[in-house]
Amino acid sequence: MNHPTFSGYGHIINRFGDVMDHVDKFAFKGVGRLAEASLVSPSTISRLINNQINPSFALIARVTAAIEKELGMRIDPRDLIAEEGKFLTPSVCNLTACPGCLPESAVDEFGDTKQRFQGVLPGTWVTSRYPKGFQEEKGGR
């Protein structure tokens, strides 16, 4: 299991993968397509999504610009990656102008809602890894 990146200040939580699922161009073969649009390697995008790197500002700026172009709207990078998961816009759906959904990972192979998504309404989840938010799941404020 990939754990959030620790920067010395707090756990860095990102939701690039969740936002990619809301962008038609990046929902299928997203790593390669986002890498091409961001002018970086696919391995860099993969490591970014999986919290395996502590990204530079330049990388975040490139990836954010590529996502903005496809969504046709501005996004503050702090809505894509944030210390302790304190995103400016709590819901991924609100961030991407989605009318409200749950990620595929919210249900198991039988179609039952997974425990961590119990009580999470469509359109209100923060990230697929922390649907109620990092602070809520870790017992913080």
Tab-separated table of C-alpha atoms in Angstrom:
chain	number	residue	atom	x	y	z
A	1	MET	CA	0.000	0.000	0.000
A	2	ASN	CA	1.304	3.434	-0.872
A	3	HIS	CA	1.268	5.792	2.071
A	4	PRO	CA	1.006	9.568	1.760
A	5	THR	CA	4.315	11.301	1.150
A	6	PHE	CA	5.730	12.871	4.301
A	7	SER	CA	7.403	16.206	3.608
A	8	GLY	CA	8.587	17.107	7.093
A	9	TYR	CA	5.578	19.402	7.534
A	10	GLY	CA	2.705	16.981	7.140
A	11	HIS	CA	1.436	14.186	4.959
A	12	ILE	CA	1.043	15.265	1.359
A	13	ILE	CA	-2.202	13.973	-0.117
A	14	ASN	CA	-2.884	14.213	-3.827
A	15	ARG	CA	-5.929	13.445	-5.909
A	16	PHE	CA	-4.517	13.528	-9.414
A	17	GLY	CA	-5.877	10.052	-10.170
A	18	ASP	CA	-9.342	11.001	-8.955
A	19	VAL	CA	-9.366	14.172	-11.051
A	20	MET	CA	-8.089	12.220	-14.069
A	21	ASP	CA	-11.121	9.932	-13.754
A	22	HIS	CA	-13.305	13.029	-14.237
A	23	VAL	CA	-11.516	14.124	-17.431
A	24	ASP	CA	-12.576	12.245	-20.567
A	25	LYS	CA	-9.137	12.399	-22.186
A	26	PHE	CA	-7.372	11.061	-19.081
A	27	ALA	CA	-9.956	8.506	-17.908
A	28	PHE	CA	-8.547	5.870	-20.315
A	29	LYS	CA	-4.776	5.436	-20.699
A	30	GLY	CA	-4.558	8.468	-18.464
A	31	VAL	CA	-0.964	8.156	-17.297
A	32	GLY	CA	0.446	8.265	-20.814
A	33	ARG	CA	-1.944	10.929	-22.021
A	34	LEU	CA	-1.395	13.193	-19.009
A	35	ALA	CA	2.363	12.697	-19.324
A	36	GLU	CA	2.265	13.724	-22.975
A	37	ALA	CA	0.084	16.751	-22.248
A	38	SER	CA	2.343	17.760	-19.338
A	39	LEU	CA	5.597	17.176	-21.268
A	40	VAL	CA	6.931	14.733	-18.659
A	41	SER	CA	7.552	10.998	-18.660
A	42	PRO	CA	4.783	8.488	-17.924
A	43	SER	CA	6.849	7.122	-15.032
A	44	THR	CA	6.863	10.579	-13.439
A	45	ILE	CA	3.065	10.794	-13.661
A	46	SER	CA	2.733	7.274	-12.276
A	47	ARG	CA	4.985	8.076	-9.322
A	48	LEU	CA	3.101	11.334	-8.739
A	49	ILE	CA	-0.301	9.615	-8.666
A	50	ASN	CA	0.984	6.873	-6.364
A	51	ASN	CA	2.626	9.242	-3.847
A	52	GLN	CA	6.099	7.931	-4.633
A	53	ILE	CA	7.690	11.343	-5.178
A	54	ASN	CA	7.677	14.729	-3.525
A	55	PRO	CA	6.953	16.769	-6.674
A	56	SER	CA	8.504	20.070	-7.650
A	57	PHE	CA	6.437	23.184	-8.243
A	58	ALA	CA	7.301	22.990	-11.955
A	59	LEU	CA	5.860	19.474	-12.206
A	60	ILE	CA	2.674	20.447	-10.366
A	61	ALA	CA	2.307	23.529	-12.591
A	62	ARG	CA	2.663	21.473	-15.796
A	63	VAL	CA	0.224	18.788	-14.698
A	64	THR	CA	-2.277	21.357	-13.427
A	65	ALA	CA	-2.111	23.250	-16.741
A	66	ALA	CA	-2.781	20.047	-18.698
A	67	ILE	CA	-5.790	19.209	-16.527
A	68	GLU	CA	-7.096	22.788	-16.750
A	69	LYS	CA	-6.893	22.694	-20.534
A	70	GLU	CA	-9.012	19.551	-20.734
A	71	LEU	CA	-11.554	20.679	-18.133
A	72	GLY	CA	-11.771	24.155	-19.655
A	73	MET	CA	-11.510	25.787	-16.247
A	74	ARG	CA	-8.891	27.094	-13.824
A	75	ILE	CA	-7.802	24.917	-10.914
A	76	ASP	CA	-5.744	26.015	-7.952
A	77	PRO	CA	-2.905	23.469	-7.557
A	78	ARG	CA	-3.788	23.317	-3.847
A	79	ASP	CA	-6.954	21.510	-4.936
A	80	LEU	CA	-4.839	18.750	-6.474
A	81	ILE	CA	-2.180	18.288	-3.821
A	82	ALA	CA	-2.329	19.491	-0.233
A	83	GLU	CA	-0.620	19.047	3.099
A	84	GLU	CA	-2.741	16.836	5.370
A	85	GLY	CA	-5.313	16.711	2.554
A	86	LYS	CA	-6.573	20.224	3.355
A	87	PHE	CA	-7.894	20.956	-0.128
A	88	LEU	CA	-9.499	24.322	-0.877
A	89	THR	CA	-12.420	22.535	-2.538
A	90	PRO	CA	-13.248	19.477	-0.434
A	91	SER	CA	-15.157	17.467	-3.060
A	92	VAL	CA	-13.499	16.148	-6.226
A	93	CYS	CA	-16.855	16.405	-7.973
A	94	ASN	CA	-17.242	20.096	-7.079
A	95	LEU	CA	-13.698	20.721	-8.261
A	96	THR	CA	-14.336	19.162	-11.677
A	97	ALA	CA	-17.937	20.375	-12.162
A	98	CYS	CA	-19.216	16.796	-11.908
A	99	PRO	CA	-22.908	16.573	-10.964
A	100	GLY	CA	-22.031	14.013	-8.296
A	101	CYS	CA	-20.619	10.511	-8.426
A	102	LEU	CA	-18.723	7.901	-6.455
A	103	PRO	CA	-15.470	6.386	-7.732
A	104	GLU	CA	-15.381	2.802	-8.995
A	105	SER	CA	-13.343	1.917	-5.912
A	106	ALA	CA	-16.373	2.710	-3.709
A	107	VAL	CA	-17.910	-0.695	-4.397
A	108	ASP	CA	-16.568	-4.222	-4.209
A	109	GLU	CA	-16.827	-6.942	-6.864
A	110	PHE	CA	-20.385	-7.736	-5.691
A	111	GLY	CA	-21.598	-4.147	-6.016
A	112	ASP	CA	-21.693	-3.542	-2.270
A	113	THR	CA	-20.405	-0.260	-0.865
A	114	LYS	CA	-17.006	-0.670	0.777
A	115	GLN	CA	-16.773	0.172	4.470
A	116	ARG	CA	-14.688	3.313	4.017
A	117	PHE	CA	-17.396	4.717	1.712
A	118	GLN	CA	-20.274	3.980	4.102
A	119	GLY	CA	-22.236	7.195	4.591
A	120	VAL	CA	-20.450	9.018	1.759
A	121	LEU	CA	-22.980	10.512	-0.636
A	122	PRO	CA	-22.289	10.830	-4.368
A	123	GLY	CA	-20.444	14.060	-5.066
A	124	THR	CA	-19.165	14.514	-1.506
A	125	TRP	CA	-16.014	12.361	-1.462
A	126	VAL	CA	-12.608	14.000	-1.014
A	127	THR	CA	-10.290	11.355	-2.521
A	128	SER	CA	-10.790	7.697	-3.363
A	129	ARG	CA	-8.166	6.806	-0.748
A	130	TYR	CA	-9.694	9.086	1.911
A	131	PRO	CA	-13.347	9.562	0.895
A	132	LYS	CA	-14.248	11.399	4.107
A	133	GLY	CA	-11.009	13.370	4.114
A	134	PHE	CA	-7.571	12.617	5.543
A	135	GLN	CA	-8.211	14.407	8.854
A	136	GLU	CA	-11.557	12.683	9.421
A	137	GLU	CA	-10.146	9.218	8.792
A	138	LYS	CA	-7.080	9.820	10.927
A	139	GLY	CA	-9.139	11.184	13.814
A	140	GLY	CA	-8.046	14.797	13.394
A	141	ARG	CA	-9.998	18.018	13.222
